[in-house]
Coordinates of C-alpha atoms and ligand atoms in Angstrom, one line a residue:
X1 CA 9.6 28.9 10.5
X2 CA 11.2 31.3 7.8
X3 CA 14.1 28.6 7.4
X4 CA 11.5 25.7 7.2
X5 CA 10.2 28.0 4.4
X6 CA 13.9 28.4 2.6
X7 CA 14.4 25.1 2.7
X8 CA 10.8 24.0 1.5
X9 CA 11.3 26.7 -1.3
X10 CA 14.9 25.1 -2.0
X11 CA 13.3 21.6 -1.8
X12 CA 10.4 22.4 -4.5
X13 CA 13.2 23.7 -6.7
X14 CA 15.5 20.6 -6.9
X15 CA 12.1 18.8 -7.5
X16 CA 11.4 20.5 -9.9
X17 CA 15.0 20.2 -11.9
X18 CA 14.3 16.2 -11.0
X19 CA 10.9 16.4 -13.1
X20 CA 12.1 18.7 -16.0
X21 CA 10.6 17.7 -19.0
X22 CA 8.1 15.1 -17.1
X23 CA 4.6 14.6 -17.9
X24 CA 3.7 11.5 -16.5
X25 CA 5.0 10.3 -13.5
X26 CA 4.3 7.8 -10.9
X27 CA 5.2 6.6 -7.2
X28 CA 5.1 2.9 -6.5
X29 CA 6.2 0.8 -3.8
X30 CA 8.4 -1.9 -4.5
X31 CA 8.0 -3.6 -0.9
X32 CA 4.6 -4.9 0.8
X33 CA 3.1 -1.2 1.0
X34 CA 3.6 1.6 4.6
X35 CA 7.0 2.9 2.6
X36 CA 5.7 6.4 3.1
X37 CA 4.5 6.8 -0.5
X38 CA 1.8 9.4 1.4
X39 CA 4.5 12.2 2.0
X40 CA 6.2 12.0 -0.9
X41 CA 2.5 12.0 -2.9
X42 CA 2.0 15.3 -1.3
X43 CA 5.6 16.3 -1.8
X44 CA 4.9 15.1 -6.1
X45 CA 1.4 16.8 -5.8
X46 CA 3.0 20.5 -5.7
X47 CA 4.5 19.5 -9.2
X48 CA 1.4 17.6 -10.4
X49 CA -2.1 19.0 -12.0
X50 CA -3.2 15.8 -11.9
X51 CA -3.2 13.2 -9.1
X52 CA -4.6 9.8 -9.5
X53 CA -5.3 6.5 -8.0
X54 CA -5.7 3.1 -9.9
X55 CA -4.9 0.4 -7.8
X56 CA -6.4 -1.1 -4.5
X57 CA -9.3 0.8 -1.8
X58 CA -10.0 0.8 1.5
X59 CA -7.3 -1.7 2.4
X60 CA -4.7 1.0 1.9
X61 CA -4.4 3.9 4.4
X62 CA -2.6 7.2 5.0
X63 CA -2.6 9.6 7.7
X64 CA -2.7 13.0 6.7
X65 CA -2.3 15.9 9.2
X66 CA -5.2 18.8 9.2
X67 CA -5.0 21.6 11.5
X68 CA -2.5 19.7 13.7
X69 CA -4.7 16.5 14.1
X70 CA -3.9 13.8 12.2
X71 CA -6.6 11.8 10.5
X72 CA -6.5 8.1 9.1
X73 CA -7.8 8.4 5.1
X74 CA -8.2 5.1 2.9
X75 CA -9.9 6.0 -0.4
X76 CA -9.5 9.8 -0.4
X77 CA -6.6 10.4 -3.0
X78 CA -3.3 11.7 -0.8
X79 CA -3.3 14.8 -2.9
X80 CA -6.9 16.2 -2.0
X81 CA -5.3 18.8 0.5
X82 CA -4.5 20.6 -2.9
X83 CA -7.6 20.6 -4.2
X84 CA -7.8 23.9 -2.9
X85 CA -5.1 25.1 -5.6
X86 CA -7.2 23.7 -8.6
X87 CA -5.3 20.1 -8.6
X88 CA -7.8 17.8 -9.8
X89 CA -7.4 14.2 -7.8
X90 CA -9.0 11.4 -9.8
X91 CA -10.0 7.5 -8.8
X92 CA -9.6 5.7 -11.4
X93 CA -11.3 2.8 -12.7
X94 CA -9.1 -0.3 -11.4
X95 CA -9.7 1.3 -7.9
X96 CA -12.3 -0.8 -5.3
X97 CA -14.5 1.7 -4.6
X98 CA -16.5 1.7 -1.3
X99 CA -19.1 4.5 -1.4
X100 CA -19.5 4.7 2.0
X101 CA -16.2 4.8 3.1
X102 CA -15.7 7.6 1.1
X103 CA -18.7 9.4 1.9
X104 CA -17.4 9.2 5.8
X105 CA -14.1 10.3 4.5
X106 CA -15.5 13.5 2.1
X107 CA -17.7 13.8 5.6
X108 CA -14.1 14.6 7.5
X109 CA -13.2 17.2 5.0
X110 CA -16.5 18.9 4.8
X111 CA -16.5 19.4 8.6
X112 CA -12.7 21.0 8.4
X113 CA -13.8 23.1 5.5
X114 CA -11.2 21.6 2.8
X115 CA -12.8 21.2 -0.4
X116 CA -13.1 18.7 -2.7
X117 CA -14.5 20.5 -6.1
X118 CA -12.0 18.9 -8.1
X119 CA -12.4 15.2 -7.3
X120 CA -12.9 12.6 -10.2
X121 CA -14.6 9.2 -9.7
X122 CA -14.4 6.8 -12.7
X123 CA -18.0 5.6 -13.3
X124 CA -15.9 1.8 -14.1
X125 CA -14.2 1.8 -10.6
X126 CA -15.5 -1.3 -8.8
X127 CA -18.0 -1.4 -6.3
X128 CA -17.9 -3.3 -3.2
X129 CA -21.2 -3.3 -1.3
X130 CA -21.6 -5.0 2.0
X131 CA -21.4 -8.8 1.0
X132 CA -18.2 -8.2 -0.2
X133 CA -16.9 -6.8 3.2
X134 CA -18.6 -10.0 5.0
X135 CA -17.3 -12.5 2.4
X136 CA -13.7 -11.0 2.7
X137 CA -14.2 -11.6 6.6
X138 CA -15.8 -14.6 6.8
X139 CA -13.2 -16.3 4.4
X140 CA -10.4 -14.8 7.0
X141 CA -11.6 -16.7 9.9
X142 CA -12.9 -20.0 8.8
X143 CA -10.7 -22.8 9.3
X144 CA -10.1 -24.5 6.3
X145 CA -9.6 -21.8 3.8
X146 CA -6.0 -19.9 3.6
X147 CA -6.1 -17.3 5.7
X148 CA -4.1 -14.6 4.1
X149 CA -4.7 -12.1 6.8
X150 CA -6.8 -9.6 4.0
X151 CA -7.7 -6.0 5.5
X152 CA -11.5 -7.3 5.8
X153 CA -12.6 -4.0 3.5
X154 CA -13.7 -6.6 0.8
X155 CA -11.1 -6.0 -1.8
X156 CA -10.6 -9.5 -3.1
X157 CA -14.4 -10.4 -3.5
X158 CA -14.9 -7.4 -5.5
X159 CA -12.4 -8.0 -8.0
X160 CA -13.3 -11.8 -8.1
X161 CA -17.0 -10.4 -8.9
X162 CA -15.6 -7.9 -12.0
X163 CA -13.5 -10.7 -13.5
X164 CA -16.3 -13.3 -12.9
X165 CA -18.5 -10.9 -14.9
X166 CA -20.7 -10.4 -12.5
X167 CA -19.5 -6.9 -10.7
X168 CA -21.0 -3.8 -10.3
X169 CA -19.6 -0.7 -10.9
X170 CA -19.8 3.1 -9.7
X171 CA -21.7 4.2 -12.7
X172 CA -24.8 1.4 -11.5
X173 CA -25.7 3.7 -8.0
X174 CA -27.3 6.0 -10.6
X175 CA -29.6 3.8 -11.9
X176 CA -31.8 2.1 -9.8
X177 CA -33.3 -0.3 -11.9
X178 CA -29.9 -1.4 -13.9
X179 CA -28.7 -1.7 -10.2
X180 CA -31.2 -3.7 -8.6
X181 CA -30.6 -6.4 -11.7
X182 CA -27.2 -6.5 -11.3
X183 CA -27.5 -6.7 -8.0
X184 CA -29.6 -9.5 -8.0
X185 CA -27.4 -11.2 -10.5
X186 CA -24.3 -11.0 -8.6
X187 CA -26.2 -12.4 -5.7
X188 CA -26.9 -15.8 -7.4
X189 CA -23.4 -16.4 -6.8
X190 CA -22.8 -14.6 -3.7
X191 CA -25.5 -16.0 -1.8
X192 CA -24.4 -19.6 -2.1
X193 CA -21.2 -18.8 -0.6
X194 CA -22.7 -17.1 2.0
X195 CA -25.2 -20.1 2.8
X196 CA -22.2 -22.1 3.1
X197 CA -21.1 -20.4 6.2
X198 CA -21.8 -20.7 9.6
X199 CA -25.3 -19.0 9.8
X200 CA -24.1 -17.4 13.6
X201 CA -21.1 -16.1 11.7
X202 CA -22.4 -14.3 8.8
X203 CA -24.9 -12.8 11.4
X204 CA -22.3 -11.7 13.6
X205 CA -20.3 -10.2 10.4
X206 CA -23.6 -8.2 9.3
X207 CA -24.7 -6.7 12.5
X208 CA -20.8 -5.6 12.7
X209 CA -19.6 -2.0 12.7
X210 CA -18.1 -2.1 9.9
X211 CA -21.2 -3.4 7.7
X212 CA -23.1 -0.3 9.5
X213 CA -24.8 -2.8 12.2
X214 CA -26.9 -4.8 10.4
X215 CA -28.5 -2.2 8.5
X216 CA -28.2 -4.5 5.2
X217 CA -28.8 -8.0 7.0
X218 CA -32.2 -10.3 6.5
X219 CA -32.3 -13.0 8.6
X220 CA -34.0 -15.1 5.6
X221 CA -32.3 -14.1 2.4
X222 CA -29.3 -12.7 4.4
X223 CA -28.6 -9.6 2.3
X224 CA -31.5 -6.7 2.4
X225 CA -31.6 -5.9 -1.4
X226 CA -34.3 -3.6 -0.8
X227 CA -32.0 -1.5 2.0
X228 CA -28.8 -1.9 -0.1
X229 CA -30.1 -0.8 -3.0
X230 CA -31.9 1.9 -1.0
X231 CA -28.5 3.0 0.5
X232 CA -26.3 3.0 -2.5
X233 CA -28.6 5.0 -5.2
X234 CA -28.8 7.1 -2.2
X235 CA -24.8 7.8 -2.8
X236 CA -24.9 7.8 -6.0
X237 CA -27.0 11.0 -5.8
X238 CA -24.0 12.3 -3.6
X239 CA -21.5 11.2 -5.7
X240 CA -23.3 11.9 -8.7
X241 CA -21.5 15.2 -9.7
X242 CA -17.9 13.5 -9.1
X243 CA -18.8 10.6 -11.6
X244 CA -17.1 10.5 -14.9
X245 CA -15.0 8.7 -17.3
X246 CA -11.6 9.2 -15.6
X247 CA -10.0 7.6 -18.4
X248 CA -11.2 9.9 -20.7
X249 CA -10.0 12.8 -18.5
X250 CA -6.3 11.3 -18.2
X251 CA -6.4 10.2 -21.9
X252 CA -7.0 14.1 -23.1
X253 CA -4.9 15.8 -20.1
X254 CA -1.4 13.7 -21.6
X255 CA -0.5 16.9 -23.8
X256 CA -1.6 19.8 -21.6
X257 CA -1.4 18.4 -17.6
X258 CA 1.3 16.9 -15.7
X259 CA -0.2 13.7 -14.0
X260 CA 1.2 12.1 -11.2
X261 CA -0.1 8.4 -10.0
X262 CA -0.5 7.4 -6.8
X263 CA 0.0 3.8 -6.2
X264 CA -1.4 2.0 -3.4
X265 CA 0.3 -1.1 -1.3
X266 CA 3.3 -2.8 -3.4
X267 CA 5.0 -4.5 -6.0
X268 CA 4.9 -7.7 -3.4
X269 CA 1.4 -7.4 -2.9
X270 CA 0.5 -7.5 -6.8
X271 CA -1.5 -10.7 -7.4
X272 CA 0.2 -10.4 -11.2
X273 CA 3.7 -10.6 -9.5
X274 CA 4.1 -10.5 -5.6
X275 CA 4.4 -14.0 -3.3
X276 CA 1.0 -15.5 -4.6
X277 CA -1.4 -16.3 -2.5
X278 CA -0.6 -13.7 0.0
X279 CA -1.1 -11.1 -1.8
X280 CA -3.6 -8.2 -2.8
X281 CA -6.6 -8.2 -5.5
X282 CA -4.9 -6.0 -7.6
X283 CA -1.6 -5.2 -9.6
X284 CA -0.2 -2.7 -7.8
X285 CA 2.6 -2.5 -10.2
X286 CA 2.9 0.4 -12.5
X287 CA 1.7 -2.0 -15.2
X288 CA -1.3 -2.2 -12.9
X289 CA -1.5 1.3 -11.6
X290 CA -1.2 2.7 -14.9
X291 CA -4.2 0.4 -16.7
X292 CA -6.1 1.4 -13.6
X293 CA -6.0 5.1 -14.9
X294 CA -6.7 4.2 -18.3
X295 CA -3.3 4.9 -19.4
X296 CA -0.5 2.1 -20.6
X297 CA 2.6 2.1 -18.4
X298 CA 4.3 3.7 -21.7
X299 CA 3.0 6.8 -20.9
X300 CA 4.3 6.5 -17.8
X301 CA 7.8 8.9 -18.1
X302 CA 9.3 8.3 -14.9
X303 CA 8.6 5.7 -12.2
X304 CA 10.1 5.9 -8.8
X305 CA 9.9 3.1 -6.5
X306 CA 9.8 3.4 -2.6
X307 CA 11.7 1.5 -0.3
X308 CA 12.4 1.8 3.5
X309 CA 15.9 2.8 4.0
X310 CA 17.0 -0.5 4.6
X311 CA 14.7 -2.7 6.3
X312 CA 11.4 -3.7 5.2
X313 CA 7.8 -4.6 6.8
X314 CA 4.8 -6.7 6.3
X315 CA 1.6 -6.8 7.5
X316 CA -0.6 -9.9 7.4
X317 CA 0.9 -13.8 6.4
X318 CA 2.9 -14.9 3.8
X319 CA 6.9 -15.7 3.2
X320 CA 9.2 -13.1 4.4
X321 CA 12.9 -14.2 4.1
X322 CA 14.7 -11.4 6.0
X323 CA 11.9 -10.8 9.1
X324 CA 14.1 -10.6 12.2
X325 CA 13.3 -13.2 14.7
X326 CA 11.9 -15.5 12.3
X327 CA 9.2 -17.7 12.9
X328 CA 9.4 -16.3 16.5
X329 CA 8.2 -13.2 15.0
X330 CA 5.4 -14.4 12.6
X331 CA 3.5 -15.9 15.8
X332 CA 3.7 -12.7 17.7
X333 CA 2.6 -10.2 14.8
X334 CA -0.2 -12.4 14.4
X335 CA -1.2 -12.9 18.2
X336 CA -0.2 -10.1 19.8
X337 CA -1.2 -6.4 19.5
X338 CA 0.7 -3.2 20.5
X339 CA 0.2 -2.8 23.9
X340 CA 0.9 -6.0 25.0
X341 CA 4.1 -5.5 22.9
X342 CA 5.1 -2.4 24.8
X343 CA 4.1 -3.7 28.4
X344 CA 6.8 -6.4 27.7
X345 CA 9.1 -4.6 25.4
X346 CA 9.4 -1.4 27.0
X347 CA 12.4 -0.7 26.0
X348 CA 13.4 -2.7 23.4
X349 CA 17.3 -2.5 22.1
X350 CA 18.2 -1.8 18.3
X351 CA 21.3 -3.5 19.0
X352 CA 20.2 -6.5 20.2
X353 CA 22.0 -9.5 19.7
X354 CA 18.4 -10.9 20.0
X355 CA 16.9 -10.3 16.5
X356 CA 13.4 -10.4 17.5
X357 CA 13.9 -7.8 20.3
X358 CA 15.6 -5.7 17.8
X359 CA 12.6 -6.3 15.0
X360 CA 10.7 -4.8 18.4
X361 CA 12.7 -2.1 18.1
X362 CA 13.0 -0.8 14.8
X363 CA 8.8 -1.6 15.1
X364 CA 8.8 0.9 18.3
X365 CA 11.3 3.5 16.3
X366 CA 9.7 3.3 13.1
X367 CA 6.4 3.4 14.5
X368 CA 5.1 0.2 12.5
X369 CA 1.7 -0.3 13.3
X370 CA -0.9 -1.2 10.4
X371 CA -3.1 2.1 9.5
X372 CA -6.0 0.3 8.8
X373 CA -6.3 -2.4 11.2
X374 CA -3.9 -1.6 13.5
X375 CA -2.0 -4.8 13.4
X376 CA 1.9 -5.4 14.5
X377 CA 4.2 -4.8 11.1
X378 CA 6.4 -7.7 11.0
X379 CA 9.7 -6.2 10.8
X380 CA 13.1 -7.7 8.1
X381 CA 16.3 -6.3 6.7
X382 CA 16.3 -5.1 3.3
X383 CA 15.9 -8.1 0.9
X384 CA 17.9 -7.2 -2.4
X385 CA 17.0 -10.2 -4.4
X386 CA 13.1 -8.8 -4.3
X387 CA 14.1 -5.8 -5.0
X388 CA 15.8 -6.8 -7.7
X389 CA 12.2 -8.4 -8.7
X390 CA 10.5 -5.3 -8.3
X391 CA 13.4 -3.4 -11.0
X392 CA 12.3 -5.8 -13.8
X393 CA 8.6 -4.2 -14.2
X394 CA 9.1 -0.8 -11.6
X395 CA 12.0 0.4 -12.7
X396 CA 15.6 1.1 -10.9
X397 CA 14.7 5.0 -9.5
X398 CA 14.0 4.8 -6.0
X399 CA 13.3 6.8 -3.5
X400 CA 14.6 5.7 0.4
X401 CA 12.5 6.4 3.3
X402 CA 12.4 6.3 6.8
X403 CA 16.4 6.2 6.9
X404 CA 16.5 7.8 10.7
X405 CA 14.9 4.5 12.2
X406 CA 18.0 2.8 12.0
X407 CA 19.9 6.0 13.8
X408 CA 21.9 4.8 16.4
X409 CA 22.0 0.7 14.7
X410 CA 25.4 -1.1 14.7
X411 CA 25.3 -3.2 12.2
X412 CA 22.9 -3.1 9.4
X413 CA 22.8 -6.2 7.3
X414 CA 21.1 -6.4 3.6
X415 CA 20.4 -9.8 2.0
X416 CA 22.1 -10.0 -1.5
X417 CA 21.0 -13.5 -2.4
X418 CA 18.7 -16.1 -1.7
X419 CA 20.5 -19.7 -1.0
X420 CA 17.7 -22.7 -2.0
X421 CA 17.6 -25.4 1.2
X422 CA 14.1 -27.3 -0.5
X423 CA 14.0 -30.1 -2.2
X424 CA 14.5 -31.0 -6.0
X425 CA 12.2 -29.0 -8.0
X426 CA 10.9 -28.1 -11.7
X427 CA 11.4 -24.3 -13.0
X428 CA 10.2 -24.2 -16.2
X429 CA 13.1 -25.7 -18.4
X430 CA 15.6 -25.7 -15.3
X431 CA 15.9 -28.0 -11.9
X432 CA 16.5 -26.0 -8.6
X433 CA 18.6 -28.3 -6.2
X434 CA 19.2 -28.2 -2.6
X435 CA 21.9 -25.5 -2.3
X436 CA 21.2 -23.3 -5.5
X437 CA 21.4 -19.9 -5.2
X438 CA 19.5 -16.3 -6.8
X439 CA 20.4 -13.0 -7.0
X440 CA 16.9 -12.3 -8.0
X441 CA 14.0 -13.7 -6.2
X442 CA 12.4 -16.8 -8.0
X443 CA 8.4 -15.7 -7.1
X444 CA 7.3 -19.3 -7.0
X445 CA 6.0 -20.1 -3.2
X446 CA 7.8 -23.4 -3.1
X447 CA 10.6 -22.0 -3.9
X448 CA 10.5 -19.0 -1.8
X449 CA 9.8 -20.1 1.5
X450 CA 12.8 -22.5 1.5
X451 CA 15.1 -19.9 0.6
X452 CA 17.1 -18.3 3.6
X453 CA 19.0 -15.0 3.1
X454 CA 22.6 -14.4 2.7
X455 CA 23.7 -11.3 4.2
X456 CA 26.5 -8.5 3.8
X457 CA 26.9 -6.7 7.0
X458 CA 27.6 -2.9 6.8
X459 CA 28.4 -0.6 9.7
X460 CA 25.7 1.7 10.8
X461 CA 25.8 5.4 11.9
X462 CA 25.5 7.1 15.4
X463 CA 24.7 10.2 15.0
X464 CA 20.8 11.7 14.6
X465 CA 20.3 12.6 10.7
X466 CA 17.0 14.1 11.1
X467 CA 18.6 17.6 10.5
X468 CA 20.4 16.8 7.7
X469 CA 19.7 18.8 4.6
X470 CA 22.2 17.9 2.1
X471 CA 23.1 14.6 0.9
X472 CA 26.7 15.0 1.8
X473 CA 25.7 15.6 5.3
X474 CA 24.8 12.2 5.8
X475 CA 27.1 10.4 8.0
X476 CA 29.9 8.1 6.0
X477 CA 28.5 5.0 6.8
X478 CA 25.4 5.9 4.9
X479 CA 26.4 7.1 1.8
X480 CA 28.6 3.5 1.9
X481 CA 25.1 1.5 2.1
X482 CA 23.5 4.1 -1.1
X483 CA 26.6 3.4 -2.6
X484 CA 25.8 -0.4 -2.4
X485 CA 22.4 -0.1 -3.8
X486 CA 23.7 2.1 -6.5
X487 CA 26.9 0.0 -7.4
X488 CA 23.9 -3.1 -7.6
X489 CA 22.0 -0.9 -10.4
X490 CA 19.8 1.5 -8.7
X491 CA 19.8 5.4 -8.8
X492 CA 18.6 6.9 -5.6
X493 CA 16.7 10.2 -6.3
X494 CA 15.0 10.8 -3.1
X495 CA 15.5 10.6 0.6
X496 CA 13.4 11.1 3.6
X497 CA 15.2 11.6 7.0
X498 CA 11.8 12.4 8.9
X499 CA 8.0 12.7 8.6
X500 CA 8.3 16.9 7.8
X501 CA 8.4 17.5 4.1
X502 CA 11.5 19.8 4.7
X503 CA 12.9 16.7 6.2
X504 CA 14.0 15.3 2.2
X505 CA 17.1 15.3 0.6
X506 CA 16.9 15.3 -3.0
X507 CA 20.1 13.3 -4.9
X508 CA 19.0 13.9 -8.3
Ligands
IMP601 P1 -6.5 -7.3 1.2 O1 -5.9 -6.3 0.2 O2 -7.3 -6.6 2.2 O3 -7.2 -8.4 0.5 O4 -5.3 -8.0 2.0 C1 -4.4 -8.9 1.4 C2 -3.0 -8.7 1.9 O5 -2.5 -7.5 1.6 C3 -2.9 -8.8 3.5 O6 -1.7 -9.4 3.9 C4 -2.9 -7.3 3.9 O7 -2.3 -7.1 5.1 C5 -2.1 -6.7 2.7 N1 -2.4 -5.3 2.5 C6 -3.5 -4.8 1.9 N2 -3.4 -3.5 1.8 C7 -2.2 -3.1 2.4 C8 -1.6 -1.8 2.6 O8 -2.1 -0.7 2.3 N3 -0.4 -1.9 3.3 C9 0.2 -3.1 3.6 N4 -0.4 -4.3 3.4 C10 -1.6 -4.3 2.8
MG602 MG1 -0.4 2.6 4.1

C-alpha cells in the first residue's frame, strides 16, 4: 500500500509537469468510444477544478468503483468522486439530459454518502423525456428503417427535436406552464411518428422498464402529458438547485480555474465527422465537446486523444475495416451475447491463426462487453488511416490504453492504408478507381466499406507489463510499435498498463 502511495504520489507529479502552464484541457476519444477515457478523467480530475461534460448522455457509460463495488454511471460526470475536494463537475449544455436517469444515479451516491454539492446542470442541456426513449427504440427494430444499433436512451430523437426547433430543455421542468406548451408542441410532431408504428409495439415500448412501466403511456393519445409533465416539474424541483448557466460558469472560470472536459463516445461516432449513418447524435469531437461547454475549441490548450493500445472496438453496426474475422464477426456481435460466447469459446487463443477466435480473445482479455447494453464489442486491429482522421480536428497527443490485452500476442498487425476495391466513383474534384489507395481515411460510406486494410506486422511481447512503472521498462517490442505511431506523427503522453491508476506510465 505505502508503495502504491509513492508511486501514485510520483504519478500526480509527472502529471503535473505534463500540464504546466495548462488551463484548459480536454480528453477525447479518437476511436468508437470504451478507450478508458473514465480512468484517466479521474486520473485529470486531481489536476482539474473544473470537470465538464458537453457531448452525448445516457448512451455513454463508465464504471466507477465505490467502497470496492463497482457501479455502472451514464450521466453522472466521471469526476463526481471529487466533489468531496470542492471540484465542481458541470453538464453542459450540448449534453442529452435524462432527469431520471440522473436522479437514479445522484440516488446511488446519496445512499453511499458521496456528495454531490458541487454539481452544475446547464439549464440549455437537452431534455429527453419518454417519447424520445420509445422513438429511439422503435426506430431500432422496425424493418425498413436503418438500424444503426443506437443505445435505445433516446439520444438521437432529442437532438433531432432541438435542431427541429421543437426541443425542450432543462431549464423548462421548472416551469410548468412553459413546459406543458412545449410539450404539447413537440408532440404535434412526435405523435405522428408514433401513430405510424405498430400500435402493439409502441405499447410494448411504454410499459417497458426502461420507460418506468407504463407510467407515461395512454392507450388513446399514447403519451400521458398530464403524468409526464407531473413527473418532470417534479425533478425539476430536485434538480432545481443544480440548474444554471454552465456556460457562464466555464466562460468566467478561464482566468482563475483549470478546466478539464470530459468527452463522451468518439471521434468515429461524431455525426459532424465519424462513418455517417452509424454514428452518434452529437459531435463528440473537441470541436463538439468544447461548444457543448460553451467554450470554442481555441480555448481548448491541450487535447489528448485516447486510443486502445493497438486494437480497436465497436459496438453496434456500421463499417469497420480492421474487425478480425470479418463479416464472420459482425453476425455474431450482433446475434450473440456473452455467455453463449464463453460456453463455446472457453478458451479462446490470442494467437490464433483463426482471426475471429482471436477477436474472441482479445474480447475475453480485454473484457469488451458494452456498459450500457451489455452487447458483444466487435473486436479490430489498430486502423491508422482513421486515426490519421481523427489528428486533423483532435489533435496528434494521445494517450494508449489497455496495452496489457495484447500481453502474450505474437504478431500484432496495424493497418497503414486503406486500398479502394469499389467501383469508379466521384470525390469532389477527384475520381477514386478500383485499386486507389489512402493513407487517411476518405469518411464517405461508399468509399469506406469497399476499402480493405493493408497491414504492417510487428512482433509482440511475452512478458506481463502490468507491473511496469517506467516507460523504459516496457519490453522492446513495444517501444518499436510507439515508435511507429510516433515516427507517423503522434506524441504519446500517456500509458495505461492496467485498470489501477498507479498502473500509468507517463512519457511526457
Ligand atoms: P446512440 O448514441 O444511442 O444513438 O447510438 C448510436 C451508435 O453509437 C450505436 O452504434 C451505439 O452503439 C454507439 N454508441 C453510443 N454511445 C456509445 C458509447 O458510449 N460507447 C460506444 N458506442 C456508443
Ligand atoms: Mg463507455
Amino acid at each position: 500500500m505505502n508503495h502504491q502511495i509513492i508511486q501514485w504520489g510520483e504519478i500526480k507529479m509527472k502529471l503535473e509537469k505534463l500540464l504546466e502552464g495548462v488551463r484548459v484541457s480536454a480528453i477525447v476519444c479518437n476511436q468508437w468510444g470504451d478507450t478508458g477515457k473514465g480512468k484517466f478523467v479521474d486520473f485529470f480530475s486531481n489536476w482539474a477544478n473544473i470537470i465538464a461534460r458537453g457531448t452525448g448522455g445516457a448512451n455513454a457509460g463508465h464504471t466507477i468503483n465505490i467502497g470496492g463495488e463497482k457501479y455502472v454511471f451514464h450521466l453522472v460526470p466521471s469526476g463526481i468522486l471529487y466533489d468531496s475536494r470542492g471540484k465542481y463537475n458541470v453538464i453542459g449544455n450540448g449534453v442529452a439530459f435524462d432527469p431520471l436517469i440522473m436522479k437514479g444515479e445522484l440516488d446511488v451516491l446519496l445512499t453511499n454518502g458521496i456528495s454531490f454539492n458541487n454539481l452544475k446542470i446547464s439549464r440549455n442541456a437537452k431534455l429527453v423525456l419518454p417519447h424520445h426513449i420509445a422513438l429511439d427504440r422503435l426506430v431500432n427494430t422496425a424493418t425498413g428503417e436503418t438500424r444503426i444499433g443506437s443505445t435505445g436512451r433516446g439520444i438521437g430523437p432529442v437532438y433531432e427535436d432541438h435542431v427541429g426547433r421543437r426541443g425542450l430543455v432543462v431549464n423548462d421542468m421548472l416551469n410548468p406552464k412553459v413546459f406543458r406548451e412545449k410539450l404539447e408542441n413537440n408532440l404535434r410532431h412526435n405523435l405522428i411518428l408514433l401513430r405510424e408504428k405498430d400500435a402493439k409495439a409502441v405499447e410494448r415500448v411504454f410499459e417497458s422498464e426502461a420507460l418506468a412501466n407504463g407510467r407515461f403511456y395512454d392507450p388513446r393519445d399514447v403519451v400521458n402529458i398530464d403524468e409526464v409533465v407531473k413527473a418532470y416539474t417534479e425533478l425539476g424541483l430536485f434538480f432545481r438547485n443544480m440548474i444554471i448557466d454552465t456556460d457562464d460558469f466555464l466562460v468566467s472560470a478561464l482566468d482563475s480555474k483549470k478546466i478539464l472536459l470530459e468527452g463522451a463516445q468518439g471521434f468515429l461516432l461524431s455525426h459532424e465527422h465519424g462513418t455517417h449513418p452509424f454514428v452518434t447524435s452529437s459531435d463528440c469531437s473537441i470541436q463538439g465537446l468544447a461548444k457543448g461547454v460553451g467554450l470554442s475549441e481555441k480555448h481548448v490548450d491541450r487535447v489528448f486523444g485516447i486510443i486502445k493500445g493497438f486494437y480497436m472496438t465497436r459496438v453496434g453496426e456500421g463499417p469497420f475495416p480492421t474487425e478480425m474475422g470479418g463479416d464472420k464477426s459482425v453476425d455474431w456481435c450482433k446475434t450473440k451475447d456473452r455467455k453463449f460466447e464463453e460456453t463455446t469459446y472457453p478458451n479462446p487463443d490470442i494467437n490464433s491463426d483463426d482471426e475471429f477466435e482471436r477477436g474472441i480473445a482479445v474480447r475475453k482479455i480485454g473484457q469488451e462487453y458494452g456498459a450500457t447494453t451489455g452487447r458483444l464489442r466487435r473486436v479490430g486491429w489498430l486502423d491508422m488511416p482513421l486515426l490519421r482522421l481523427a489528428a486533423k480536428t483532435n489533435g496528434v497527443e494521445l494517450i494508449l490504453t489497455k496495452l496489457d490485452v495484447l500481453d502474450g500476442c505474437r504478431k500484432i498487425k496495424i493497418c497503414n492504408k486503406h486500398d479502394y476495391f469499389g467501383q469508379d466513383y466521384f470525390l469532389g474534384d477527384s475520381q477514386l478507381r478500383f485499386g486507389s489507395t489512402f493513407d487517411t481515411a476518405v469518411m464517405d460510406m461508399a468509399v469506406l466499406s469497399h476499402c480493405v486494410p493493408k497491414y504492417v506486422e510487428f512482433d509482440g511481447w511475452r512478458n506481463d507489463i502490468t507491473q511496469a512503472k517506467e516507460y523504459v521498462a516496457l519490453p522492446h517490442n513495444l517501444h518499436k510499435l510507439i515508435d511507429y505511431l510516433e515516427t507517423s506523427g503522434f506524441k504519446i503522453r500517456l500509458l495505461s498498463v492496467g485498470p489501477e491508476r498507479e498502473q500509468t506510465i507517463v512519457k511526457g
